Amino acid sequence: MTFSLSVKSELCKVSVSKRCCKISEAYGFLLYGHSFSCDGISLLTENAETAAHYATLTDSLFHVRPEFCAHGADFSSRFLLLRIPSRKDCERILQSFGHPVPEAPLAVNRRVFDRSCCIGAFLRGVFLDCGTVSNPK
């Protein structure tokens, strides 16, 4: 396991009790995922723990369970694609973050962050989705 995957696994174990922080973390995941529009919301990851965390967040916050599927032939089989294919669900999720439908979001909606603690949760979601870090050793 790479150092980045190890860090992501640890971050998935962080217990978040505040709803505002869960929403912010989900926003980071979704906004910087594979796609985030009315046509579909998806995440591409090689970390099974990240995929499970993403699925749990979307289910608990939006009552939507993403579909799990292996990514196409361009990627090795270790990559997972999680997607929310229902246009109705995608529109509802975008609207919950204050993004107009049917336009795709072009900027971060800062009004999603209720408190200063939410910024860290948002960044955790972004990192879990698309971040990388080098081993300091």
mmCIF file of N, CA and C in Angstrom:
data_model
loop_
_atom_site.group_PDB
_atom_site.id
_atom_site.type_symbol
_atom_site.label_atom_id
_atom_site.label_comp_id
_atom_site.label_asym_id
_atom_site.label_seq_id
_atom_site.Cartn_x
_atom_site.Cartn_y
_atom_site.Cartn_z
ATOM 1 N N MET A 1 0.851 -1.174 0.000
ATOM 2 C CA MET A 1 0.000 0.000 0.000
ATOM 3 C C MET A 1 0.896 1.237 0.000
ATOM 4 N N THR A 2 0.565 2.206 -0.853
ATOM 5 C CA THR A 2 1.356 3.430 -0.920
ATOM 6 C C THR A 2 1.101 4.284 0.316
ATOM 7 N N PHE A 3 1.970 5.249 0.527
ATOM 8 C CA PHE A 3 1.819 6.152 1.670
ATOM 9 C C PHE A 3 0.507 6.936 1.560
ATOM 10 N N SER A 4 0.175 7.426 0.357
ATOM 11 C CA SER A 4 -1.079 8.175 0.172
ATOM 12 C C SER A 4 -2.296 7.324 0.500
ATOM 13 N N LEU A 5 -2.299 6.075 0.050
ATOM 14 C CA LEU A 5 -3.427 5.194 0.345
ATOM 15 C C LEU A 5 -3.529 4.920 1.838
ATOM 16 N N SER A 6 -2.388 4.813 2.494
ATOM 17 C CA SER A 6 -2.372 4.608 3.932
ATOM 18 C C SER A 6 -2.964 5.811 4.669
ATOM 19 N N VAL A 7 -2.596 7.016 4.244
ATOM 20 C CA VAL A 7 -3.142 8.240 4.845
ATOM 21 C C VAL A 7 -4.646 8.314 4.599
ATOM 22 N N LYS A 8 -5.082 7.987 3.396
ATOM 23 C CA LYS A 8 -6.513 8.014 3.085
ATOM 24 C C LYS A 8 -7.281 7.005 3.941
ATOM 25 N N SER A 9 -6.700 5.841 4.146
ATOM 26 C CA SER A 9 -7.343 4.837 5.000
ATOM 27 C C SER A 9 -7.521 5.362 6.418
ATOM 28 N N GLU A 10 -6.508 6.049 6.922
ATOM 29 C CA GLU A 10 -6.600 6.640 8.265
ATOM 30 C C GLU A 10 -7.668 7.732 8.314
ATOM 31 N N LEU A 11 -7.724 8.562 7.286
ATOM 32 C CA LEU A 11 -8.718 9.645 7.254
ATOM 33 C C LEU A 11 -10.150 9.103 7.187
ATOM 34 N N CYS A 12 -10.321 7.956 6.565
ATOM 35 C CA CYS A 12 -11.655 7.347 6.494
ATOM 36 C C CYS A 12 -12.132 6.900 7.878
ATOM 37 N N LYS A 13 -11.199 6.703 8.796
ATOM 38 C CA LYS A 13 -11.545 6.256 10.143
ATOM 39 C C LYS A 13 -11.903 7.408 11.078
ATOM 40 N N VAL A 14 -11.694 8.652 10.627
ATOM 41 C CA VAL A 14 -12.018 9.816 11.453
ATOM 42 C C VAL A 14 -13.525 9.860 11.651
ATOM 43 N N SER A 15 -13.937 9.925 12.905
ATOM 44 C CA SER A 15 -15.357 9.973 13.230
ATOM 45 C C SER A 15 -15.835 11.422 13.211
ATOM 46 N N VAL A 16 -16.813 11.702 12.379
ATOM 47 C CA VAL A 16 -17.376 13.045 12.273
ATOM 48 C C VAL A 16 -18.788 12.994 12.832
ATOM 49 N N SER A 17 -19.023 13.759 13.891
ATOM 50 C CA SER A 17 -20.337 13.706 14.530
ATOM 51 C C SER A 17 -21.247 14.860 14.113
ATOM 52 N N LYS A 18 -20.660 15.997 13.745
ATOM 53 C CA LYS A 18 -21.469 17.163 13.376
ATOM 54 C C LYS A 18 -22.002 17.016 11.953
ATOM 55 N N ARG A 19 -23.280 17.208 11.797
ATOM 56 C CA ARG A 19 -23.912 17.107 10.476
ATOM 57 C C ARG A 19 -23.309 18.122 9.501
ATOM 58 N N CYS A 20 -23.021 19.328 9.984
ATOM 59 C CA CYS A 20 -22.466 20.357 9.101
ATOM 60 C C CYS A 20 -21.128 19.909 8.509
ATOM 61 N N CYS A 21 -20.323 19.204 9.302
ATOM 62 C CA CYS A 21 -19.030 18.714 8.818
ATOM 63 C C CYS A 21 -19.205 17.537 7.860
ATOM 64 N N LYS A 22 -20.194 16.695 8.100
ATOM 65 C CA LYS A 22 -20.478 15.593 7.172
ATOM 66 C C LYS A 22 -20.876 16.146 5.806
ATOM 67 N N ILE A 23 -21.704 17.192 5.821
ATOM 68 C CA ILE A 23 -22.137 17.826 4.565
ATOM 69 C C ILE A 23 -20.929 18.429 3.849
ATOM 70 N N SER A 24 -20.064 19.096 4.589
ATOM 71 C CA SER A 24 -18.875 19.716 3.987
ATOM 72 C C SER A 24 -17.927 18.667 3.410
ATOM 73 N N GLU A 25 -17.730 17.566 4.126
ATOM 74 C CA GLU A 25 -16.871 16.501 3.626
ATOM 75 C C GLU A 25 -17.456 15.888 2.349
ATOM 76 N N ALA A 26 -18.755 15.650 2.355
ATOM 77 C CA ALA A 26 -19.416 15.111 1.160
ATOM 78 C C ALA A 26 -19.278 16.082 -0.009
ATOM 79 N N TYR A 27 -19.385 17.364 0.272
ATOM 80 C CA TYR A 27 -19.243 18.380 -0.769
ATOM 81 C C TYR A 27 -17.852 18.313 -1.398
ATOM 82 N N GLY A 28 -16.815 18.159 -0.580
ATOM 83 C CA GLY A 28 -15.458 18.023 -1.114
ATOM 84 C C GLY A 28 -15.311 16.791 -1.988
ATOM 85 N N PHE A 29 -15.859 15.675 -1.523
ATOM 86 C CA PHE A 29 -15.864 14.436 -2.304
ATOM 87 C C PHE A 29 -16.544 14.643 -3.657
ATOM 88 N N LEU A 30 -17.756 15.172 -3.599
ATOM 89 C CA LEU A 30 -18.594 15.261 -4.792
ATOM 90 C C LEU A 30 -18.094 16.300 -5.782
ATOM 91 N N LEU A 31 -17.737 17.480 -5.273
ATOM 92 C CA LEU A 31 -17.331 18.578 -6.148
ATOM 93 C C LEU A 31 -16.077 18.243 -6.946
ATOM 94 N N TYR A 32 -15.138 17.545 -6.326
ATOM 95 C CA TYR A 32 -13.869 17.234 -6.988
ATOM 96 C C TYR A 32 -13.796 15.781 -7.456
ATOM 97 N N GLY A 33 -14.935 15.143 -7.563
ATOM 98 C CA GLY A 33 -14.988 13.766 -8.027
ATOM 99 C C GLY A 33 -14.812 13.658 -9.524
ATOM 100 N N HIS A 34 -15.058 12.489 -10.021
ATOM 101 C CA HIS A 34 -14.939 12.180 -11.446
ATOM 102 C C HIS A 34 -15.907 13.026 -12.260
ATOM 103 N N SER A 35 -17.148 13.175 -11.773
ATOM 104 C CA SER A 35 -18.114 14.075 -12.399
ATOM 105 C C SER A 35 -19.098 14.575 -11.342
ATOM 106 N N PHE A 36 -19.585 15.786 -11.541
ATOM 107 C CA PHE A 36 -20.520 16.414 -10.609
ATOM 108 C C PHE A 36 -21.438 17.329 -11.404
ATOM 109 N N SER A 37 -22.491 16.734 -11.953
ATOM 110 C CA SER A 37 -23.448 17.491 -12.751
ATOM 111 C C SER A 37 -24.793 16.781 -12.699
ATOM 112 N N CYS A 38 -25.787 17.374 -13.332
ATOM 113 C CA CYS A 38 -27.116 16.762 -13.388
ATOM 114 C C CYS A 38 -27.106 15.462 -14.176
ATOM 115 N N ASP A 39 -26.145 15.318 -15.059
ATOM 116 C CA ASP A 39 -26.060 14.111 -15.876
ATOM 117 C C ASP A 39 -25.503 12.921 -15.112
ATOM 118 N N GLY A 40 -24.865 13.183 -13.992
ATOM 119 C CA GLY A 40 -24.326 12.103 -13.183
ATOM 120 C C GLY A 40 -23.296 12.611 -12.191
ATOM 121 N N ILE A 41 -23.237 11.949 -11.074
ATOM 122 C CA ILE A 41 -22.236 12.226 -10.054
ATOM 123 C C ILE A 41 -21.450 10.940 -9.874
ATOM 124 N N SER A 42 -20.112 11.043 -9.940
ATOM 125 C CA SER A 42 -19.317 9.831 -9.799
ATOM 126 C C SER A 42 -17.963 10.124 -9.161
ATOM 127 N N LEU A 43 -17.373 9.077 -8.649
ATOM 128 C CA LEU A 43 -16.067 9.113 -7.999
ATOM 129 C C LEU A 43 -15.265 7.937 -8.520
ATOM 130 N N LEU A 44 -14.005 8.164 -8.845
ATOM 131 C CA LEU A 44 -13.098 7.113 -9.284
ATOM 132 C C LEU A 44 -11.993 6.993 -8.245
ATOM 133 N N THR A 45 -11.824 5.813 -7.686
ATOM 134 C CA THR A 45 -10.824 5.621 -6.640
ATOM 135 C C THR A 45 -10.224 4.226 -6.713
ATOM 136 N N GLU A 46 -9.029 4.093 -6.156
ATOM 137 C CA GLU A 46 -8.418 2.773 -6.045
ATOM 138 C C GLU A 46 -8.456 2.282 -4.607
ATOM 139 N N ASN A 47 -8.976 3.075 -3.705
ATOM 140 C CA ASN A 47 -9.015 2.735 -2.290
ATOM 141 C C ASN A 47 -10.415 2.274 -1.899
ATOM 142 N N ALA A 48 -10.556 1.015 -1.529
ATOM 143 C CA ALA A 48 -11.860 0.458 -1.165
ATOM 144 C C ALA A 48 -12.450 1.151 0.059
ATOM 145 N N GLU A 49 -11.579 1.565 0.997
ATOM 146 C CA GLU A 49 -12.081 2.264 2.181
ATOM 147 C C GLU A 49 -12.644 3.639 1.814
ATOM 148 N N THR A 50 -12.000 4.323 0.893
ATOM 149 C CA THR A 50 -12.510 5.614 0.418
ATOM 150 C C THR A 50 -13.856 5.412 -0.267
ATOM 151 N N ALA A 51 -13.962 4.382 -1.085
ATOM 152 C CA ALA A 51 -15.223 4.091 -1.775
ATOM 153 C C ALA A 51 -16.338 3.807 -0.775
ATOM 154 N N ALA A 52 -16.055 3.017 0.234
ATOM 155 C CA ALA A 52 -17.062 2.695 1.244
ATOM 156 C C ALA A 52 -17.461 3.933 2.041
ATOM 157 N N HIS A 53 -16.481 4.783 2.363
ATOM 158 C CA HIS A 53 -16.751 6.018 3.102
ATOM 159 C C HIS A 53 -17.651 6.949 2.289
ATOM 160 N N TYR A 54 -17.334 7.093 1.013
ATOM 161 C CA TYR A 54 -18.126 7.915 0.088
ATOM 162 C C TYR A 54 -19.563 7.395 0.019
ATOM 163 N N ALA A 55 -19.704 6.089 -0.121
ATOM 164 C CA ALA A 55 -21.038 5.479 -0.211
ATOM 165 C C ALA A 55 -21.837 5.708 1.071
ATOM 166 N N THR A 56 -21.176 5.572 2.213
ATOM 167 C CA THR A 56 -21.842 5.785 3.498
ATOM 168 C C THR A 56 -22.297 7.237 3.641
ATOM 169 N N LEU A 57 -21.434 8.178 3.259
ATOM 170 C CA LEU A 57 -21.799 9.598 3.347
ATOM 171 C C LEU A 57 -22.992 9.934 2.453
ATOM 172 N N THR A 58 -22.942 9.513 1.202
ATOM 173 C CA THR A 58 -24.047 9.845 0.293
ATOM 174 C C THR A 58 -25.345 9.178 0.723
ATOM 175 N N ASP A 59 -25.237 7.984 1.277
ATOM 176 C CA ASP A 59 -26.439 7.291 1.755
ATOM 177 C C ASP A 59 -27.017 7.983 2.987
ATOM 178 N N SER A 60 -26.162 8.340 3.947
ATOM 179 C CA SER A 60 -26.669 8.933 5.182
ATOM 180 C C SER A 60 -27.173 10.355 4.984
ATOM 181 N N LEU A 61 -26.563 11.115 4.090
ATOM 182 C CA LEU A 61 -26.967 12.506 3.892
ATOM 183 C C LEU A 61 -28.080 12.683 2.863
ATOM 184 N N PHE A 62 -28.035 11.894 1.794
ATOM 185 C CA PHE A 62 -28.963 12.100 0.679
ATOM 186 C C PHE A 62 -29.873 10.908 0.416
ATOM 187 N N HIS A 63 -29.703 9.845 1.189
ATOM 188 C CA HIS A 63 -30.497 8.623 1.028
ATOM 189 C C HIS A 63 -30.383 8.068 -0.389
ATOM 190 N N VAL A 64 -29.148 8.118 -0.890
ATOM 191 C CA VAL A 64 -28.827 7.593 -2.215
ATOM 192 C C VAL A 64 -27.599 6.703 -2.057
ATOM 193 N N ARG A 65 -27.704 5.482 -2.511
ATOM 194 C CA ARG A 65 -26.585 4.538 -2.464
ATOM 195 C C ARG A 65 -25.965 4.482 -3.863
ATOM 196 N N PRO A 66 -24.712 4.913 -4.000
ATOM 197 C CA PRO A 66 -24.091 4.879 -5.328
ATOM 198 C C PRO A 66 -23.882 3.451 -5.826
ATOM 199 N N GLU A 67 -23.886 3.315 -7.141
ATOM 200 C CA GLU A 67 -23.587 2.029 -7.770
ATOM 201 C C GLU A 67 -22.073 1.855 -7.812
ATOM 202 N N PHE A 68 -21.605 0.657 -7.502
ATOM 203 C CA PHE A 68 -20.183 0.319 -7.598
ATOM 204 C C PHE A 68 -19.973 -0.425 -8.911
ATOM 205 N N CYS A 69 -18.943 -0.037 -9.657
ATOM 206 C CA CYS A 69 -18.584 -0.799 -10.848
ATOM 207 C C CYS A 69 -17.096 -0.616 -11.119
ATOM 208 N N ALA A 70 -16.513 -1.615 -11.760
ATOM 209 C CA ALA A 70 -15.109 -1.518 -12.154
ATOM 210 C C ALA A 70 -15.016 -0.532 -13.297
ATOM 211 N N HIS A 71 -13.925 0.201 -13.351
ATOM 212 C CA HIS A 71 -13.764 1.177 -14.430
ATOM 213 C C HIS A 71 -13.347 0.462 -15.700
ATOM 214 N N GLY A 72 -13.524 1.113 -16.836
ATOM 215 C CA GLY A 72 -13.273 0.539 -18.154
ATOM 216 C C GLY A 72 -11.885 -0.024 -18.378
ATOM 217 N N ALA A 73 -11.667 -0.521 -19.553
ATOM 218 C CA ALA A 73 -10.431 -1.226 -19.915
ATOM 219 C C ALA A 73 -9.199 -0.336 -19.872
ATOM 220 N N ASP A 74 -9.386 0.987 -19.841
ATOM 221 C CA ASP A 74 -8.241 1.892 -19.801
ATOM 222 C C ASP A 74 -7.518 1.859 -18.455
ATOM 223 N N PHE A 75 -8.177 1.364 -17.441
ATOM 224 C CA PHE A 75 -7.606 1.331 -16.102
ATOM 225 C C PHE A 75 -7.452 -0.114 -15.649
ATOM 226 N N SER A 76 -6.573 -0.316 -14.706
ATOM 227 C CA SER A 76 -6.442 -1.664 -14.156
ATOM 228 C C SER A 76 -7.691 -1.972 -13.339
ATOM 229 N N SER A 77 -7.884 -3.208 -13.028
ATOM 230 C CA SER A 77 -9.106 -3.633 -12.345
ATOM 231 C C SER A 77 -9.181 -3.137 -10.905
ATOM 232 N N ARG A 78 -8.104 -2.548 -10.382
ATOM 233 C CA ARG A 78 -8.141 -2.103 -8.995
ATOM 234 C C ARG A 78 -8.900 -0.785 -8.815
ATOM 235 N N PHE A 79 -9.266 -0.120 -9.890
ATOM 236 C CA PHE A 79 -10.007 1.135 -9.785
ATOM 237 C C PHE A 79 -11.499 0.863 -9.700
ATOM 238 N N LEU A 80 -12.145 1.591 -8.795
ATOM 239 C CA LEU A 80 -13.592 1.495 -8.628
ATOM 240 C C LEU A 80 -14.239 2.788 -9.078
ATOM 241 N N LEU A 81 -15.345 2.661 -9.762
ATOM 242 C CA LEU A 81 -16.143 3.811 -10.147
ATOM 243 C C LEU A 81 -17.447 3.718 -9.376
ATOM 244 N N LEU A 82 -17.720 4.738 -8.592
ATOM 245 C CA LEU A 82 -18.990 4.814 -7.864
ATOM 246 C C LEU A 82 -19.797 5.913 -8.532
ATOM 247 N N ARG A 83 -21.043 5.617 -8.847
ATOM 248 C CA ARG A 83 -21.819 6.635 -9.539
ATOM 249 C C ARG A 83 -23.252 6.689 -9.052
ATOM 250 N N ILE A 84 -23.791 7.884 -9.167
ATOM 251 C CA ILE A 84 -25.198 8.132 -8.890
ATOM 252 C C ILE A 84 -25.803 8.479 -10.248
ATOM 253 N N PRO A 85 -26.431 7.518 -10.887
ATOM 254 C CA PRO A 85 -26.880 7.738 -12.264
ATOM 255 C C PRO A 85 -28.211 8.477 -12.403
ATOM 256 N N SER A 86 -29.021 8.483 -11.370
ATOM 257 C CA SER A 86 -30.349 9.087 -11.470
ATOM 258 C C SER A 86 -30.256 10.606 -11.577
ATOM 259 N N ARG A 87 -30.763 11.139 -12.663
ATOM 260 C CA ARG A 87 -30.749 12.590 -12.878
ATOM 261 C C ARG A 87 -31.500 13.309 -11.757
ATOM 262 N N LYS A 88 -32.597 12.733 -11.323
ATOM 263 C CA LYS A 88 -33.390 13.338 -10.249
ATOM 264 C C LYS A 88 -32.569 13.449 -8.959
ATOM 265 N N ASP A 89 -31.851 12.380 -8.603
ATOM 266 C CA ASP A 89 -30.999 12.402 -7.410
ATOM 267 C C ASP A 89 -29.855 13.397 -7.569
ATOM 268 N N CYS A 90 -29.251 13.432 -8.746
ATOM 269 C CA CYS A 90 -28.142 14.361 -8.997
ATOM 270 C C CYS A 90 -28.609 15.811 -8.872
ATOM 271 N N GLU A 91 -29.760 16.120 -9.435
ATOM 272 C CA GLU A 91 -30.302 17.477 -9.333
ATOM 273 C C GLU A 91 -30.566 17.842 -7.877
ATOM 274 N N ARG A 92 -31.128 16.923 -7.123
ATOM 275 C CA ARG A 92 -31.432 17.167 -5.712
ATOM 276 C C ARG A 92 -30.152 17.421 -4.915
ATOM 277 N N ILE A 93 -29.105 16.656 -5.197
ATOM 278 C CA ILE A 93 -27.834 16.820 -4.495
ATOM 279 C C ILE A 93 -27.188 18.153 -4.860
ATOM 280 N N LEU A 94 -27.166 18.499 -6.133
ATOM 281 C CA LEU A 94 -26.600 19.789 -6.544
ATOM 282 C C LEU A 94 -27.355 20.944 -5.888
ATOM 283 N N GLN A 95 -28.672 20.862 -5.871
ATOM 284 C CA GLN A 95 -29.473 21.915 -5.253
ATOM 285 C C GLN A 95 -29.215 22.016 -3.748
ATOM 286 N N SER A 96 -28.956 20.888 -3.100
ATOM 287 C CA SER A 96 -28.699 20.919 -1.663
ATOM 288 C C SER A 96 -27.409 21.681 -1.337
ATOM 289 N N PHE A 97 -26.499 21.766 -2.302
ATOM 290 C CA PHE A 97 -25.268 22.528 -2.115
ATOM 291 C C PHE A 97 -25.375 23.939 -2.699
ATOM 292 N N GLY A 98 -26.568 24.340 -3.113
ATOM 293 C CA GLY A 98 -26.790 25.690 -3.604
ATOM 294 C C GLY A 98 -26.349 25.937 -5.026
ATOM 295 N N HIS A 99 -26.214 24.879 -5.818
ATOM 296 C CA HIS A 99 -25.825 25.036 -7.216
ATOM 297 C C HIS A 99 -27.066 25.024 -8.097
ATOM 298 N N PRO A 100 -27.140 25.967 -9.045
ATOM 299 C CA PRO A 100 -28.308 26.003 -9.925
ATOM 300 C C PRO A 100 -28.347 24.800 -10.852
ATOM 301 N N VAL A 101 -29.535 24.328 -11.095
ATOM 302 C CA VAL A 101 -29.750 23.203 -12.000
ATOM 303 C C VAL A 101 -30.319 23.779 -13.284
ATOM 304 N N PRO A 102 -29.888 23.412 -14.457
ATOM 305 C CA PRO A 102 -29.055 22.279 -14.825
ATOM 306 C C PRO A 102 -27.587 22.626 -15.018
ATOM 307 N N GLU A 103 -27.154 23.819 -14.622
ATOM 308 C CA GLU A 103 -25.762 24.213 -14.836
ATOM 309 C C GLU A 103 -24.815 23.447 -13.915
ATOM 310 N N ALA A 104 -23.650 23.115 -14.448
ATOM 311 C CA ALA A 104 -22.619 22.453 -13.632
ATOM 312 C C ALA A 104 -21.935 23.513 -12.773
ATOM 313 N N PRO A 105 -21.577 23.173 -11.545
ATOM 314 C CA PRO A 105 -20.915 24.145 -10.673
ATOM 315 C C PRO A 105 -19.529 24.505 -11.191
ATOM 316 N N LEU A 106 -19.235 25.790 -11.180
ATOM 317 C CA LEU A 106 -17.934 26.253 -11.644
ATOM 318 C C LEU A 106 -17.066 26.768 -10.506
ATOM 319 N N ALA A 107 -17.630 26.881 -9.321
ATOM 320 C CA ALA A 107 -16.881 27.398 -8.179
ATOM 321 C C ALA A 107 -17.404 26.759 -6.897
ATOM 322 N N VAL A 108 -16.595 26.842 -5.860
ATOM 323 C CA VAL A 108 -16.991 26.339 -4.547
ATOM 324 C C VAL A 108 -18.018 27.294 -3.951
ATOM 325 N N ASN A 109 -19.115 26.761 -3.469
ATOM 326 C CA ASN A 109 -20.130 27.559 -2.795
ATOM 327 C C ASN A 109 -19.752 27.633 -1.314
ATOM 328 N N ARG A 110 -19.187 28.734 -0.891
ATOM 329 C CA ARG A 110 -18.693 28.883 0.479
ATOM 330 C C ARG A 110 -19.814 28.898 1.516
ATOM 331 N N ARG A 111 -21.029 29.099 1.087
ATOM 332 C CA ARG A 111 -22.147 29.096 2.033
ATOM 333 C C ARG A 111 -22.434 27.698 2.580
ATOM 334 N N VAL A 112 -21.824 26.674 1.984
ATOM 335 C CA VAL A 112 -21.992 25.315 2.475
ATOM 336 C C VAL A 112 -21.330 25.163 3.851
ATOM 337 N N PHE A 113 -20.295 25.965 4.107
ATOM 338 C CA PHE A 113 -19.528 25.851 5.344
ATOM 339 C C PHE A 113 -20.185 26.680 6.447
ATOM 340 N N ASP A 114 -20.907 26.009 7.324
ATOM 341 C CA ASP A 114 -21.601 26.690 8.413
ATOM 342 C C ASP A 114 -20.645 27.252 9.455
ATOM 343 N N ARG A 115 -19.587 26.511 9.746
ATOM 344 C CA ARG A 115 -18.659 26.866 10.822
ATOM 345 C C ARG A 115 -17.226 26.667 10.340
ATOM 346 N N SER A 116 -16.285 27.160 11.124
ATOM 347 C CA SER A 116 -14.876 27.026 10.735
ATOM 348 C C SER A 116 -14.434 25.555 10.718
ATOM 349 N N CYS A 117 -15.059 24.704 11.537
ATOM 350 C CA CYS A 117 -14.708 23.277 11.546
ATOM 351 C C CYS A 117 -15.037 22.599 10.210
ATOM 352 N N CYS A 118 -15.950 23.181 9.479
ATOM 353 C CA CYS A 118 -16.393 22.589 8.212
ATOM 354 C C CYS A 118 -15.333 22.666 7.116
ATOM 355 N N ILE A 119 -14.444 23.650 7.192
ATOM 356 C CA ILE A 119 -13.399 23.799 6.176
ATOM 357 C C ILE A 119 -12.481 22.574 6.182
ATOM 358 N N GLY A 120 -12.070 22.135 7.368
ATOM 359 C CA GLY A 120 -11.220 20.943 7.474
ATOM 360 C C GLY A 120 -11.917 19.706 6.943
ATOM 361 N N ALA A 121 -13.208 19.582 7.224
ATOM 362 C CA ALA A 121 -13.976 18.436 6.724
ATOM 363 C C ALA A 121 -14.056 18.472 5.198
ATOM 364 N N PHE A 122 -14.262 19.657 4.630
ATOM 365 C CA PHE A 122 -14.301 19.821 3.171
ATOM 366 C C PHE A 122 -12.966 19.396 2.565
ATOM 367 N N LEU A 123 -11.862 19.875 3.142
ATOM 368 C CA LEU A 123 -10.540 19.527 2.624
ATOM 369 C C LEU A 123 -10.248 18.036 2.760
ATOM 370 N N ARG A 124 -10.743 17.414 3.835
ATOM 371 C CA ARG A 124 -10.589 15.963 3.982
ATOM 372 C C ARG A 124 -11.300 15.262 2.822
ATOM 373 N N GLY A 125 -12.511 15.697 2.493
ATOM 374 C CA GLY A 125 -13.240 15.109 1.371
ATOM 375 C C GLY A 125 -12.521 15.287 0.054
ATOM 376 N N VAL A 126 -11.970 16.478 -0.173
ATOM 377 C CA VAL A 126 -11.209 16.732 -1.402
ATOM 378 C C VAL A 126 -9.990 15.822 -1.464
ATOM 379 N N PHE A 127 -9.246 15.737 -0.354
ATOM 380 C CA PHE A 127 -8.041 14.895 -0.344
ATOM 381 C C PHE A 127 -8.386 13.428 -0.561
ATOM 382 N N LEU A 128 -9.430 12.944 0.109
ATOM 383 C CA LEU A 128 -9.822 11.548 -0.062
ATOM 384 C C LEU A 128 -10.170 11.251 -1.508
ATOM 385 N N ASP A 129 -10.713 12.243 -2.187
ATOM 386 C CA ASP A 129 -11.126 12.060 -3.565
ATOM 387 C C ASP A 129 -9.946 12.142 -4.543
ATOM 388 N N CYS A 130 -9.152 13.178 -4.433
ATOM 389 C CA CYS A 130 -8.140 13.391 -5.484
ATOM 390 C C CYS A 130 -6.763 13.793 -4.963
ATOM 391 N N GLY A 131 -6.542 13.700 -3.666
ATOM 392 C CA GLY A 131 -5.275 14.132 -3.104
ATOM 393 C C GLY A 131 -4.195 13.078 -3.140
ATOM 394 N N THR A 132 -2.977 13.546 -2.966
ATOM 395 C CA THR A 132 -1.826 12.663 -2.861
ATOM 396 C C THR A 132 -0.812 13.323 -1.925
ATOM 397 N N VAL A 133 -0.017 12.502 -1.286
ATOM 398 C CA VAL A 133 0.996 13.008 -0.370
ATOM 399 C C VAL A 133 2.197 12.061 -0.432
ATOM 400 N N SER A 134 3.386 12.647 -0.331
ATOM 401 C CA SER A 134 4.611 11.838 -0.361
ATOM 402 C C SER A 134 5.024 11.451 1.043
ATOM 403 N N ASN A 135 5.657 10.310 1.159
ATOM 404 C CA ASN A 135 6.180 9.842 2.426
ATOM 405 C C ASN A 135 7.328 10.762 2.828
ATOM 406 N N PRO A 136 7.275 11.331 4.036
ATOM 407 C CA PRO A 136 8.332 12.282 4.429
ATOM 408 C C PRO A 136 9.674 11.606 4.726
ATOM 409 N N LYS A 137 9.719 10.300 4.754
ATOM 410 C CA LYS A 137 10.975 9.581 5.062
ATOM 411 C C LYS A 137 11.887 9.539 3.868
#
